[in-house]
Short mmCIF file of C-alpha atoms and ligand atoms in Angstrom, two decimals:
data_model
loop_
_atom_site.label_atom_id
_atom_site.label_comp_id
_atom_site.label_asym_id
_atom_site.label_seq_id
_atom_site.Cartn_x
_atom_site.Cartn_y
_atom_site.Cartn_z
CA MET B 112 -10.21 -10.70 23.35
CA ALA B 113 -9.84 -9.64 19.61
CA ILE B 114 -8.30 -13.05 19.03
CA VAL B 115 -10.77 -15.56 17.76
CA PRO B 116 -9.89 -19.09 16.22
CA ALA B 117 -9.85 -18.97 12.42
CA ARG B 118 -12.63 -21.32 11.84
CA ASP B 119 -15.28 -20.91 9.02
CA ALA B 120 -17.71 -18.71 10.71
CA ASN B 121 -15.27 -16.27 12.27
CA VAL B 122 -13.76 -16.18 8.73
CA ARG B 123 -17.06 -15.05 7.21
CA ALA B 124 -17.69 -12.46 10.05
CA ALA B 125 -14.14 -11.03 9.19
CA GLY B 126 -14.92 -10.70 5.61
CA ALA B 127 -18.14 -8.77 6.50
CA LEU B 128 -15.86 -6.62 8.75
CA ILE B 129 -13.36 -5.99 5.82
CA ARG B 130 -16.44 -5.09 3.61
CA ALA B 131 -17.58 -2.55 6.09
CA GLY B 132 -14.07 -0.71 5.76
CA GLY B 133 -12.81 -2.27 8.88
CA LEU B 134 -9.26 -3.79 9.88
CA VAL B 135 -8.58 -7.59 10.25
CA ALA B 136 -5.55 -9.29 11.44
CA PHE B 137 -5.05 -12.58 9.65
CA PRO B 138 -2.23 -15.34 9.17
CA THR B 139 -0.41 -15.67 6.00
CA GLU B 140 2.50 -18.32 5.35
CA THR B 141 4.90 -15.60 6.00
CA VAL B 142 3.95 -13.23 8.78
CA TYR B 143 0.24 -12.01 10.09
CA GLY B 144 -1.05 -9.07 7.79
CA LEU B 145 -3.03 -6.31 8.70
CA GLY B 146 -6.00 -6.51 6.36
CA ALA B 147 -8.17 -3.86 4.60
CA ASP B 148 -10.27 -3.63 1.45
CA ALA B 149 -7.64 -2.13 -0.97
CA THR B 150 -10.50 -0.32 -2.90
CA GLN B 151 -11.57 1.71 0.05
CA GLY B 152 -9.21 4.51 0.73
CA GLU B 153 -10.16 5.32 4.28
CA ALA B 154 -10.12 1.55 5.03
CA VAL B 155 -6.27 1.72 3.76
CA ALA B 156 -5.76 4.98 5.63
CA ARG B 157 -7.05 3.07 8.88
CA ILE B 158 -3.91 0.57 8.13
CA PHE B 159 -1.43 3.81 8.37
CA ALA B 160 -2.97 5.12 11.24
CA ALA B 161 -2.94 1.81 13.30
CA LYS B 162 0.56 1.14 12.45
CA GLY B 163 1.67 4.65 13.28
CA ARG B 164 3.70 4.66 10.13
CA PRO B 165 5.42 7.89 9.62
CA ARG B 166 5.34 7.48 5.88
CA PHE B 167 2.83 6.31 3.25
CA ASN B 168 4.77 3.38 1.41
CA PRO B 169 3.03 1.53 -1.25
CA LEU B 170 1.15 -1.76 0.13
CA ILE B 171 1.11 -5.16 -1.10
CA VAL B 172 -2.32 -6.05 -2.62
CA HIS B 173 -3.53 -9.64 -1.61
CA VAL B 174 -5.66 -11.80 -4.20
CA ALA B 175 -7.31 -15.13 -3.99
CA HIS B 176 -7.15 -16.15 -7.66
CA PHE B 177 -5.57 -15.26 -11.02
CA GLU B 178 -9.13 -13.58 -12.48
CA GLN B 179 -8.82 -11.11 -9.37
CA ALA B 180 -5.07 -10.40 -10.22
CA ASP B 181 -5.92 -10.01 -13.80
CA SER B 182 -8.67 -7.47 -12.90
CA LEU B 183 -6.10 -5.26 -10.97
CA ALA B 184 -2.76 -5.44 -12.96
CA ASP B 185 -1.32 -6.30 -16.07
CA LEU B 186 0.23 -10.00 -15.37
CA SER B 187 1.96 -10.80 -18.58
CA GLY B 188 5.08 -12.28 -19.99
CA MET B 189 7.76 -13.40 -17.30
CA ALA B 190 5.89 -12.11 -14.77
CA ARG B 191 2.95 -14.44 -15.44
CA GLY B 192 5.22 -17.17 -15.54
CA LEU B 193 6.66 -16.26 -12.04
CA ALA B 194 3.18 -16.17 -10.79
CA GLN B 195 2.21 -19.48 -12.04
CA ARG B 196 5.52 -21.11 -10.55
CA PHE B 197 5.27 -19.40 -7.29
CA TRP B 198 1.61 -18.48 -6.50
CA PRO B 199 -0.06 -19.02 -4.17
CA GLY B 200 3.24 -18.38 -2.32
CA PRO B 201 5.68 -15.66 -0.83
CA LEU B 202 6.32 -13.90 -3.88
CA SER B 203 4.87 -10.25 -4.64
CA LEU B 204 5.01 -8.90 -8.08
CA VAL B 205 5.29 -5.28 -8.88
CA LEU B 206 3.19 -5.01 -11.86
CA PRO B 207 1.48 -2.23 -14.13
CA ARG B 208 -1.65 -1.09 -12.53
CA ARG B 209 -4.89 -1.48 -14.52
CA ALA B 210 -6.98 1.55 -15.40
CA GLY B 211 -10.19 0.81 -13.78
CA SER B 212 -8.93 -1.35 -11.28
CA GLY B 213 -10.72 0.49 -8.54
CA LEU B 214 -7.86 0.16 -5.96
CA SER B 215 -7.63 3.33 -3.96
CA ASP B 216 -4.42 5.71 -4.76
CA LEU B 217 -3.40 5.34 -1.18
CA VAL B 218 -2.76 1.54 -1.44
CA THR B 219 -0.15 2.31 -4.37
CA ALA B 220 0.85 5.58 -2.93
CA GLY B 221 -0.28 7.32 -6.28
CA LEU B 222 1.92 4.94 -8.42
CA ASP B 223 0.75 3.60 -11.60
CA THR B 224 2.16 0.08 -10.53
CA VAL B 225 0.88 -2.11 -7.67
CA ALA B 226 2.49 -5.15 -5.76
CA LEU B 227 0.16 -8.22 -5.77
CA ARG B 228 0.92 -11.47 -4.30
CA MET B 229 -1.38 -14.60 -3.64
CA PRO B 230 -0.80 -15.97 -0.02
CA ALA B 231 -0.70 -19.75 0.14
CA HIS B 232 -2.42 -19.74 3.86
CA PRO B 233 -5.86 -21.08 3.58
CA VAL B 234 -7.18 -18.74 6.05
CA ALA B 235 -6.08 -15.81 4.16
CA LEU B 236 -7.19 -17.25 0.95
CA GLY B 237 -10.65 -17.88 2.73
CA LEU B 238 -10.72 -14.18 4.14
CA ILE B 239 -10.15 -12.85 0.64
CA ALA B 240 -12.90 -14.87 -0.64
CA ALA B 241 -15.28 -13.93 1.99
CA SER B 242 -14.78 -10.29 1.46
CA GLN B 243 -14.60 -10.59 -2.09
CA ARG B 244 -12.37 -7.92 -2.14
CA PRO B 245 -8.53 -7.37 -2.89
CA LEU B 246 -6.79 -6.93 0.38
CA ALA B 247 -4.28 -4.29 1.36
CA ALA B 248 -2.05 -5.88 4.42
CA PRO B 249 1.25 -5.04 5.64
CA SER B 250 2.68 -6.84 8.53
CA ALA B 251 0.43 -6.60 11.35
CA ASN B 252 2.93 -4.66 13.61
CA ARG B 253 3.24 -1.21 14.76
CA SER B 254 5.89 0.77 12.69
CA GLY B 255 9.35 -0.12 13.70
CA HIS B 256 8.30 -3.31 15.91
CA VAL B 257 9.25 -6.63 14.59
CA SER B 258 6.77 -8.40 12.24
CA PRO B 259 4.33 -10.84 14.16
CA THR B 260 4.47 -14.67 13.58
CA CYS B 261 1.51 -15.55 15.85
CA ALA B 262 -1.74 -13.76 17.00
CA ALA B 263 -0.53 -13.08 20.36
CA HIS B 264 2.34 -10.68 18.79
CA VAL B 265 -0.43 -9.00 16.69
CA GLU B 266 -2.46 -8.54 19.91
CA GLY B 267 0.24 -7.17 22.03
CA ASP B 268 0.79 -4.60 19.28
CA LEU B 269 -2.30 -3.64 17.89
CA GLY B 270 -4.98 -5.15 20.03
CA ASP B 271 -6.92 -2.34 20.45
CA LYS B 272 -6.64 -0.95 16.75
CA VAL B 273 -8.11 -4.01 15.06
CA ALA B 274 -11.76 -5.24 14.63
CA MET B 275 -10.68 -9.06 14.68
CA ILE B 276 -7.61 -11.10 14.90
CA LEU B 277 -7.76 -14.37 13.17
CA ASP B 278 -5.59 -16.97 15.11
CA GLY B 279 -4.25 -19.40 12.78
CA GLY B 280 -1.30 -20.70 14.54
CA ASP B 281 2.50 -20.01 14.06
CA THR B 282 3.22 -18.71 10.36
CA ARG B 283 5.45 -21.22 8.47
CA HIS B 284 8.12 -18.71 6.91
CA GLY B 285 8.44 -16.05 9.61
CA LEU B 286 9.85 -13.72 7.03
CA GLU B 287 7.97 -11.33 4.40
CA SER B 288 7.48 -12.20 0.77
CA THR B 289 9.88 -11.46 -1.66
CA VAL B 290 8.96 -8.25 -3.92
CA VAL B 291 10.47 -8.38 -7.43
CA ARG B 292 9.83 -5.99 -10.55
CA VAL B 293 10.21 -7.92 -13.84
CA LEU B 294 12.27 -6.15 -16.56
CA ASP B 295 12.84 -7.19 -20.22
CA ARG B 296 15.97 -9.37 -19.49
CA GLN B 297 16.10 -9.47 -15.81
CA ILE B 298 14.29 -9.47 -12.45
CA MET B 299 14.78 -6.60 -9.97
CA LEU B 300 14.77 -7.73 -6.20
CA LEU B 301 13.06 -4.84 -4.30
CA ARG B 302 12.69 -6.87 -1.11
CA ALA B 303 14.79 -9.90 -0.16
CA GLY B 304 12.18 -12.49 1.42
CA ALA B 305 10.94 -16.14 1.85
CA ILE B 306 11.64 -16.85 -2.11
CA THR B 307 15.36 -16.94 -2.93
CA ALA B 308 17.08 -15.01 -5.96
CA ALA B 309 18.18 -18.71 -6.79
CA GLN B 310 14.82 -19.84 -7.05
CA LEU B 311 13.71 -16.99 -9.26
CA THR B 312 16.69 -17.69 -11.27
CA GLU B 313 16.09 -21.35 -11.72
CA ALA B 314 12.49 -20.70 -12.76
CA THR B 315 13.20 -18.40 -15.36
CA GLY B 316 16.79 -18.64 -16.52
CA LYS B 317 17.08 -14.70 -15.96
CA PRO B 318 19.60 -12.90 -13.78
CA VAL B 319 18.50 -11.30 -10.51
CA VAL B 320 19.66 -7.88 -9.98
CA ARG B 321 19.64 -6.67 -6.22
CA ALA B 322 17.99 -3.07 -6.17
CA LEU B 323 19.42 -2.59 -2.90
CA GLU B 324 23.26 -2.90 -3.44
CA GLY B 325 25.64 -0.66 -4.70
CA GLY B 326 26.21 2.90 -6.01
CA ASN B 327 23.62 5.28 -4.86
CA ALA B 328 20.71 2.84 -4.62
CA PRO B 329 18.23 4.07 -2.15
CA SER B 330 18.60 2.47 1.40
CA SER B 331 14.84 1.50 1.96
CA PRO B 332 12.66 -0.79 -0.15
CA GLY B 333 9.90 1.71 0.17
CA GLN B 334 11.98 4.58 -1.65
CA LEU B 335 12.83 2.29 -4.56
CA ALA B 336 9.26 3.11 -5.93
CA SER B 337 9.67 6.47 -7.84
CA HIS B 338 6.96 8.18 -5.75
CA TYR B 339 4.36 10.10 -7.89
CA ALA B 340 5.75 13.50 -8.17
CA PRO B 341 3.17 16.40 -9.54
CA ARG B 342 4.48 18.41 -12.52
CA ALA B 343 3.17 21.59 -10.98
CA ARG B 344 5.17 23.39 -8.18
CA VAL B 345 3.86 22.46 -4.86
CA ARG B 346 3.85 24.98 -2.03
CA ILE B 347 2.85 23.87 1.42
CA ASN B 348 1.58 25.50 4.64
CA VAL B 349 -0.16 28.19 2.51
CA THR B 350 -2.72 30.30 4.12
CA ALA B 351 -2.91 32.92 1.07
CA PRO B 352 -2.95 31.03 -2.31
CA GLU B 353 -1.75 33.04 -5.17
CA PRO B 354 -4.33 33.67 -8.07
CA GLY B 355 -3.94 30.95 -10.61
CA GLU B 356 -2.72 28.35 -8.41
CA ALA B 357 -4.74 25.17 -7.69
CA LEU B 358 -5.64 24.80 -3.69
CA ILE B 359 -5.53 21.73 -1.58
CA ALA B 360 -7.75 22.82 1.15
CA PHE B 361 -8.28 21.05 4.75
CA GLY B 362 -11.15 21.76 7.20
CA PRO B 363 -14.19 23.72 7.05
CA SER B 364 -12.81 27.26 6.66
CA VAL B 365 -11.23 27.76 3.44
CA PRO B 366 -9.97 31.06 1.93
CA ARG B 367 -11.80 32.66 -1.02
CA HIS B 368 -9.84 31.46 -4.02
CA ASP B 369 -10.45 31.77 -7.76
CA GLY B 370 -8.61 28.82 -9.10
CA PRO B 371 -9.52 25.08 -8.64
CA VAL B 372 -9.77 23.87 -5.03
CA ASP B 373 -9.96 20.26 -3.53
CA ASN B 374 -10.70 19.77 -0.05
CA LEU B 375 -9.42 16.80 1.44
CA SER B 376 -11.79 16.99 4.22
CA ALA B 377 -14.37 19.74 4.87
CA LYS B 378 -14.71 18.15 8.38
CA GLY B 379 -11.03 18.12 9.33
CA ASP B 380 -10.84 14.45 9.45
CA LEU B 381 -7.31 13.05 8.82
CA ILE B 382 -8.20 9.60 7.54
CA GLU B 383 -10.46 10.81 5.05
CA ALA B 384 -7.67 13.47 4.00
CA ALA B 385 -5.13 10.66 3.62
CA ALA B 386 -7.51 8.71 1.60
CA ARG B 387 -7.97 11.42 -0.88
CA LEU B 388 -4.55 12.87 -0.89
CA PHE B 389 -3.06 11.14 -3.96
CA GLY B 390 -6.12 11.57 -5.99
CA ALA B 391 -6.15 15.30 -5.21
CA LEU B 392 -2.41 15.81 -6.25
CA ARG B 393 -3.25 14.16 -9.35
CA ARG B 394 -6.49 15.96 -10.45
CA LEU B 395 -5.04 19.43 -9.38
CA ASP B 396 -1.80 18.68 -11.32
CA GLN B 397 -4.10 17.40 -14.39
CA SER B 398 -6.00 21.11 -14.08
CA GLY B 399 -3.01 22.44 -15.81
CA ALA B 400 -2.37 25.06 -12.82
CA PRO B 401 1.31 26.04 -12.60
CA GLY B 402 1.15 25.53 -8.97
CA ILE B 403 -0.65 23.80 -6.24
CA ALA B 404 -0.89 25.46 -2.75
CA VAL B 405 -1.57 23.30 0.25
CA MET B 406 -3.23 24.81 3.45
CA PRO B 407 -1.52 23.65 6.75
CA ILE B 408 -2.58 20.29 7.78
CA PRO B 409 -1.98 19.17 11.56
CA SER B 410 0.96 16.77 12.15
CA ASP B 411 -0.65 14.65 14.76
CA GLY B 412 -1.90 11.16 14.00
CA LEU B 413 -1.83 10.44 10.13
CA GLY B 414 -1.07 13.94 9.54
CA GLU B 415 2.47 13.05 9.83
CA ALA B 416 2.47 10.56 6.93
CA ILE B 417 0.25 13.31 5.03
CA ASN B 418 2.98 15.96 5.71
CA ASP B 419 5.87 14.06 4.66
CA ARG B 420 4.26 13.12 1.62
CA LEU B 421 3.58 16.89 0.83
CA ARG B 422 6.91 18.07 1.97
CA ARG B 423 8.58 15.64 -0.49
CA ALA B 424 6.17 16.90 -3.15
CA ALA B 425 7.34 20.17 -2.50
CA ALA B 426 11.10 19.83 -2.41
CA PRO B 427 13.07 21.00 -5.18
CA ARG B 428 13.66 18.58 -8.02
CA SER B 429 16.80 18.24 -9.82
CA SER B 430 15.34 16.55 -12.89
O1 LIG A 135 4.92 -11.23 3.50
C1 LIG A 135 4.53 -10.19 2.88
O2 LIG A 135 4.58 -9.98 1.97
C2 LIG A 135 3.32 -9.66 4.11
C3 LIG A 135 2.35 -10.39 4.39
C4 LIG A 135 1.33 -9.84 5.37
O3 LIG A 135 1.62 -10.89 3.16
N1 LIG A 135 3.01 -8.25 3.64
C5 LIG A 135 3.84 -7.26 3.52
O4 LIG A 135 3.13 -6.00 2.91
O5 LIG A 135 4.91 -7.04 3.91
P1 LIG A 135 3.83 -4.80 2.68
O6 LIG A 135 2.80 -3.75 2.27
O7 LIG A 135 4.54 -4.37 4.04
O8 LIG A 135 5.09 -4.67 1.95
C6 LIG A 135 5.55 -3.60 1.14
C7 LIG A 135 6.75 -3.78 0.45
C8 LIG A 135 7.59 -2.59 0.33
O9 LIG A 135 9.00 -2.94 0.35
C9 LIG A 135 7.02 -1.91 -0.47
O10 LIG A 135 8.12 -0.98 -1.17
C10 LIG A 135 6.90 -2.84 -1.80
O11 LIG A 135 6.23 -3.91 -0.90
N2 LIG A 135 5.97 -2.37 -2.56
C11 LIG A 135 4.58 -2.35 -2.80
N3 LIG A 135 4.05 -1.51 -3.84
C12 LIG A 135 5.06 -1.25 -4.56
C13 LIG A 135 5.15 -0.77 -5.56
N4 LIG A 135 4.07 -0.38 -6.48
N5 LIG A 135 6.54 -0.47 -6.30
C14 LIG A 135 7.62 -0.97 -5.54
N6 LIG A 135 7.63 -1.35 -4.45
C15 LIG A 135 6.45 -1.80 -3.75
MG1 LIG A 136 6.61 -4.85 8.01
#
């Protein structure tokens, strides 16, 4: 029922749904994406809720033209060359995020980099144009399931969670985009995908290093992003904050406290809390408080990913 043919009138309606903060599944040349406005934190939080992802990985942001990419990130040097060669197409570039980009902190998991890609599928490009927004879009499947290559797969996994599924037939590649970070003299492969390492080397004359191989490289691409870690000491599940600490609160009843307080959601809404989490960590870290105390946050729904992020912020660090 949520599936509609990807004709113009439906793409325009889908664009309006995106602007209103909704989720729309759409075809790309790689796999179907679960799209939301990358500038609305709560819309991005709904992506994680719908997928049932236990973690906040940074998401790929999809753009329709180079001016839009330039407004979001610093696309210069070899990265621009790669974009000119492979966009629109299945290459995602991890780039320095531009100040004032308007992107939600959740879409980049609090990082100062953002992964951008310009998809080649006309329906994807049409949806971005119709919404006039950059689209955050991971694959449109439940966490742990395989990526969908047709609209029926999406409906089976997420049919009750999306406002609309635009049916554009089977996807061409059936394999996600290649994710790279451009370094000074080489290209770091963060996720192998539809564009091969040989194609990247052929286009640039530079070697491709695989971040996934050897030594103590992290096992999952999501972990490669050096996650935003606050300078302040973080304590979780705190009911009585110490004087001088900053406090991340949740819900309507907040303990009396002298230091800076940031309530993630006074009404106790986990979607709102997820949207505000990285911004709150950053703000309170910058307040100069030596420590950040975090009130207990329920672990159902998005609470699982929120608590995962907080646990890692609170874990002792070696460096
Ligand atoms: O083919 C695709 O790329 C599909 C279709 C829908 O376009 N999208 C997709 O998006 O797979 P997503 O959000 O699931 O991809 C996330 C990948 C992860 O490997 C993540 O670690 C990496 O991109 N990534 C995103 N932002 C990053 C960043 N700032 N730094 C490092 N890696 C990043
Ligand atoms: Mg996926």
